[in-house]
Amino acid sequence: MSQISSARATRRVHFIDSHTAGEPTRVILDGFPALPGATLADQRSALIRDFDAWRSLVNNEPRGNDVLVSALLLPPSEAGCVAGVIFFNNVGPLGMCGHGTIGVIATLAYLGRIEPGEHRLETPVGVVAATLHGDGRVSVQNVPAYRHQQAVTVQVPGLGDVRGDVAWGGNWFFLTDAGGEVLDASNVEALTDRAWRVRQALQAAGVTGANGAQIDHIELLGEVGGVSRNFVLCPGRAYDRSPCGTGTSAKMACLAADGLLAPGQRWVQESVIGTAFEGHYRWEDDAVHPTITGRAYITAQGELIVQPGDPFAWGIRAAPDVSVERG
Ligand code: PYC
């Protein structure tokens, strides 16, 4: 029987939406099925394997959109964490998410669950600490970042040779210059096209992160008015409206590896729409420990409703009867 016709009751998922430097985050408070697994990494695997239709329901059209990143709040398995969180977007889960972490902290503050101060959040790629400042800004101490490969050249159809670095900042990035493209919101179609071609060429050439991990974020870089500006293309072909917390972390790791950014030195990273994160890093245990600071604003609170028989319960791209009824 199809999951749509077998759905007997109206489903309700409670959420709070925010944006961080223009990039939206949807925090899922309840209504999502319990994910089996002893650790967050196990629960993330269960999400991919068995609950992908729910990811699509929450994140994709007609209840969400391609730009949105959702943050599923879960009880933490690590002592001292205020919550566990699995981030996911229009095509699957993310490792970490900088703008999303800022959104989660702003949401917990909005709900009155936390006060200004430091709070630890468990993610599938490690624990991050976030400081909620009195003025609403949030500083995220991200997982350690590093450059995995320097100056990789890839032959990109239509663009020629493109050279860049492969780096980890909580997700895998290929960082390269914008190839003469203007880093401005008016030019996102050309930037998207360029970044997507680079991503496909990396895949075709077998260029990966550590242990064969797919490089699913492409970061095009340049300067506007003497300030670093980026365009980050996310795994589902949507571009990040924020400067991308994990992308900024990867960028700082590359700068550190080149001796161009000292520990504690301030780094300002602008997004393609002109919003900014501030960053710096601490050098500890032979690794770059990045901190990024930004601010989120709450935009909506409510419940997603799925009525029995809705052919688009699981998103407009899911065929009505291909997924299995869950939860
Ligand atoms: O801020 O790390 C980030 C991020 C990743 C994808 C979208 N935003």
XYZ file of C-alpha atoms and ligand atoms in Angstrom:
335
model
C 0.000 0.000 0.000
C 1.322 3.506 -0.692
C 2.489 5.595 2.233
C -0.016 8.273 1.270
C -3.131 6.127 1.156
C -2.081 4.243 4.293
C -1.608 7.440 6.335
C -4.544 7.378 8.732
C -4.078 10.492 10.816
C -3.195 14.098 10.215
C 0.503 14.540 10.992
C 1.836 17.604 12.775
C 5.459 18.701 13.054
C 6.290 21.715 15.250
C 9.008 24.022 14.057
C 10.648 27.408 14.498
C 12.236 29.144 11.509
C 15.048 31.678 11.629
C 17.604 33.144 9.316
C 21.303 33.641 9.949
C 22.831 36.317 7.731
C 20.027 35.597 5.262
C 20.301 31.789 5.267
C 17.250 30.001 6.713
C 17.213 27.326 9.437
C 14.145 25.308 10.485
C 14.449 23.813 13.963
C 12.234 20.733 14.368
C 10.888 20.632 17.905
C 8.615 17.576 17.799
C 6.485 15.438 15.512
C 9.443 13.783 13.749
C 9.661 10.000 14.310
C 12.171 8.766 16.911
C 15.415 7.773 15.190
C 16.957 4.518 16.450
C 20.642 4.471 17.403
C 22.907 4.855 20.436
C 24.872 7.786 19.004
C 24.001 10.759 16.863
C 26.069 9.267 14.035
C 23.935 6.082 14.231
C 20.771 8.177 14.232
C 22.037 10.089 11.209
C 22.555 6.756 9.429
C 18.999 5.728 10.368
C 17.714 9.021 8.956
C 19.449 8.370 5.643
C 18.406 4.724 5.501
C 14.846 4.709 6.782
C 13.456 8.201 7.263
C 14.444 10.087 4.153
C 10.783 10.706 3.294
C 10.455 12.599 6.584
C 13.501 14.689 5.747
C 11.810 15.586 2.478
C 8.469 16.313 4.162
C 10.053 18.807 6.556
C 12.592 20.446 4.266
C 11.246 20.352 0.734
C 8.431 21.954 -1.197
C 5.544 22.396 -0.625
C 6.321 22.832 3.128
C 9.930 23.934 2.745
C 12.275 24.857 -0.067
C 15.677 24.094 -1.574
C 17.493 26.814 0.384
C 16.321 25.690 3.810
C 18.513 23.759 6.250
C 16.595 21.880 8.931
C 17.915 21.091 12.391
C 16.375 18.090 14.110
C 16.733 18.442 17.887
C 17.447 15.193 19.715
C 18.399 14.233 23.255
C 22.227 14.378 23.448
C 24.228 11.220 24.161
C 27.272 13.282 25.286
C 27.229 14.547 28.866
C 27.103 18.324 29.217
C 25.405 18.994 25.879
C 22.213 21.037 25.843
C 20.939 19.096 22.790
C 21.911 16.853 19.942
C 21.233 18.120 16.446
C 21.203 16.576 12.996
C 21.229 19.083 10.160
C 19.722 18.217 6.798
C 18.873 20.002 3.586
C 16.950 19.386 0.365
C 19.028 16.336 -0.581
C 20.324 14.784 2.660
C 22.067 15.317 5.993
C 25.013 17.664 6.555
C 27.946 17.025 8.889
C 27.939 20.332 10.724
C 26.283 23.615 9.856
C 27.604 26.925 11.142
C 24.695 29.156 10.236
C 22.354 26.399 11.433
C 24.087 26.181 14.827
C 23.635 29.931 15.257
C 19.959 29.429 14.322
C 19.556 26.602 16.843
C 21.063 28.680 19.667
C 18.871 31.687 18.778
C 15.848 29.375 18.732
C 16.642 27.814 22.127
C 17.047 31.340 23.514
C 13.727 32.423 21.959
C 12.056 29.438 23.651
C 13.596 30.455 26.972
C 15.522 27.181 27.189
C 18.945 28.844 27.428
C 20.434 32.092 28.727
C 23.499 33.990 27.499
C 26.642 31.937 28.091
C 28.325 28.880 26.621
C 26.285 25.872 25.491
C 27.504 22.619 24.000
C 25.694 20.963 21.109
C 26.338 17.449 19.880
C 26.486 16.972 16.107
C 27.212 13.800 14.110
C 30.769 15.083 13.430
C 31.586 16.154 16.978
C 30.615 18.427 19.845
C 30.582 22.173 19.193
C 30.406 24.908 21.796
C 28.309 27.981 21.133
C 28.366 31.176 23.162
C 25.174 33.202 23.199
C 26.192 36.820 23.797
C 23.988 39.348 25.605
C 23.329 41.219 22.349
C 22.030 38.096 20.552
C 25.176 37.291 18.585
C 26.387 33.710 18.726
C 29.992 32.485 18.533
C 30.399 28.883 17.430
C 33.557 26.961 18.291
C 33.461 24.572 15.388
C 35.007 21.121 15.046
C 38.716 21.227 14.019
C 39.273 22.276 10.403
C 42.131 21.349 8.079
C 43.379 21.505 4.523
C 43.389 18.049 3.037
C 44.934 18.807 -0.382
C 46.580 21.943 -1.714
C 46.466 23.287 -5.275
C 44.524 20.496 -6.939
C 43.965 21.135 -10.646
C 40.856 19.758 -12.287
C 39.845 19.985 -15.936
C 36.347 21.496 -16.005
C 34.369 21.243 -19.257
C 33.609 24.754 -20.502
C 35.963 26.385 -17.987
C 39.363 24.769 -18.559
C 41.797 24.084 -15.719
C 40.531 25.106 -12.291
C 42.869 24.997 -9.304
C 41.834 24.904 -5.662
C 42.243 23.400 -2.211
C 40.258 20.589 -0.612
C 39.483 21.363 3.027
C 37.309 20.166 5.916
C 35.397 22.646 8.051
C 32.649 20.295 9.282
C 31.687 19.543 5.647
C 33.964 18.960 2.642
C 34.840 21.986 0.504
C 36.695 22.736 -2.696
C 37.928 26.323 -2.402
C 38.884 28.140 -5.559
C 38.790 31.672 -6.935
C 35.666 32.867 -8.694
C 37.441 32.812 -12.085
C 36.559 36.407 -12.898
C 32.876 36.038 -12.019
C 31.466 38.957 -10.047
C 30.707 37.885 -6.470
C 27.382 39.620 -6.192
C 23.765 38.570 -5.676
C 22.991 39.777 -9.220
C 25.306 37.076 -10.604
C 24.162 33.950 -8.783
C 23.112 32.087 -11.919
C 26.588 32.288 -13.472
C 28.201 31.497 -10.111
C 25.916 28.510 -9.628
C 26.730 27.236 -13.104
C 30.479 27.589 -12.513
C 30.392 25.942 -9.085
C 28.223 23.070 -10.295
C 30.565 22.366 -13.198
C 33.510 22.332 -10.803
C 31.700 19.952 -8.493
C 30.863 17.546 -11.314
C 34.442 17.699 -12.641
C 35.838 16.868 -9.193
C 33.549 13.885 -9.023
C 34.467 12.728 -12.522
C 38.176 13.091 -11.717
C 37.812 11.146 -8.448
C 38.962 14.078 -6.280
C 37.577 13.514 -2.792
C 37.990 14.461 0.823
C 39.578 12.071 3.322
C 38.574 8.402 3.044
C 36.896 8.978 -0.311
C 34.332 11.423 1.094
C 32.427 13.330 -1.554
C 33.249 17.035 -1.860
C 29.733 18.414 -1.815
C 30.334 22.123 -1.122
C 32.063 24.384 -3.645
C 33.376 27.728 -2.376
C 34.238 30.412 -4.930
C 36.310 33.205 -3.428
C 37.359 36.755 -4.188
C 37.523 40.174 -2.594
C 35.091 43.062 -2.640
C 36.322 46.352 -1.191
C 39.295 44.597 0.416
C 37.070 42.089 2.251
C 36.956 38.379 1.441
C 33.688 37.386 -0.195
C 32.463 33.921 -1.068
C 29.801 32.096 -2.988
C 29.119 28.670 -1.538
C 27.163 26.128 -3.513
C 25.545 23.565 -1.232
C 24.992 19.857 -2.022
C 21.462 20.331 -3.412
C 22.512 23.147 -5.817
C 21.185 25.944 -3.598
C 23.658 28.675 -2.703
C 24.318 29.750 0.857
C 22.969 33.218 1.575
C 25.230 33.378 4.636
C 29.046 33.279 4.452
C 28.764 29.582 5.442
C 30.175 28.781 8.874
C 31.783 25.512 7.828
C 33.041 27.143 4.607
C 34.549 30.031 6.580
C 36.204 27.464 8.859
C 37.649 25.628 5.832
C 38.889 28.950 4.426
C 40.608 29.859 7.717
C 42.254 26.403 7.795
C 43.705 27.068 4.313
C 44.885 30.552 5.320
C 46.493 29.086 8.448
C 48.224 26.390 6.379
C 49.607 29.113 4.083
C 50.797 31.176 7.059
C 48.425 33.986 6.080
C 46.264 34.010 9.220
C 47.708 33.798 12.722
C 45.917 32.235 15.707
C 43.554 34.811 17.210
C 43.729 37.084 14.170
C 40.308 38.389 13.097
C 38.920 37.190 9.763
C 35.838 38.716 8.147
C 34.051 36.588 5.616
C 31.285 38.053 3.496
C 28.620 36.108 1.639
C 27.524 36.704 -1.933
C 24.592 38.782 -0.619
C 26.991 40.923 1.434
C 26.298 39.573 4.940
C 29.282 38.769 7.170
C 30.616 36.342 9.766
C 33.589 37.174 11.924
C 36.087 34.420 12.527
C 39.347 33.529 14.197
C 40.999 30.303 15.199
C 42.897 28.779 18.070
C 45.837 26.443 17.413
C 45.642 23.440 19.712
C 46.725 19.769 19.450
C 48.274 20.524 16.044
C 44.913 21.600 14.653
C 42.965 24.710 13.684
C 39.972 25.207 15.995
C 37.797 27.824 14.256
C 35.292 30.134 15.894
C 32.719 31.995 13.830
C 30.355 34.682 15.048
C 27.038 35.721 13.546
C 23.470 36.455 14.442
C 20.125 34.791 13.720
C 16.620 36.235 13.797
C 13.433 34.238 14.327
C 11.107 34.425 11.320
C 8.253 31.998 12.018
C 6.858 29.466 14.453
C 4.208 26.883 13.720
C 3.272 23.402 12.746
C 3.622 21.631 9.453
C 0.409 19.769 8.702
C 0.047 16.694 6.524
C -3.488 15.606 5.865
C -4.280 12.011 4.915
C -4.271 11.580 1.147
C -1.991 14.545 0.385
C -0.122 13.453 -2.770
C 2.730 15.811 -1.826
C 3.054 14.735 1.789
C 6.677 13.780 1.186
C 7.666 16.638 -1.100
C 6.907 17.457 -4.704
C 9.749 15.323 -6.057
C 8.907 12.105 -4.255
C 6.603 9.842 -6.234
C 3.509 9.375 -4.083
C 3.920 5.660 -3.524
C 7.679 5.025 -3.587
C 8.538 5.687 0.041
C 7.517 3.444 2.878
C 5.145 4.570 5.591
C 7.168 5.390 8.696
C 6.614 6.728 12.145
O 26.872 27.649 7.636
O 28.069 25.808 7.670
C 27.156 26.504 7.221
C 26.332 25.958 6.126
C 26.493 24.761 5.477
C 25.493 24.677 4.523
C 24.735 25.825 4.602
N 25.270 26.593 5.585
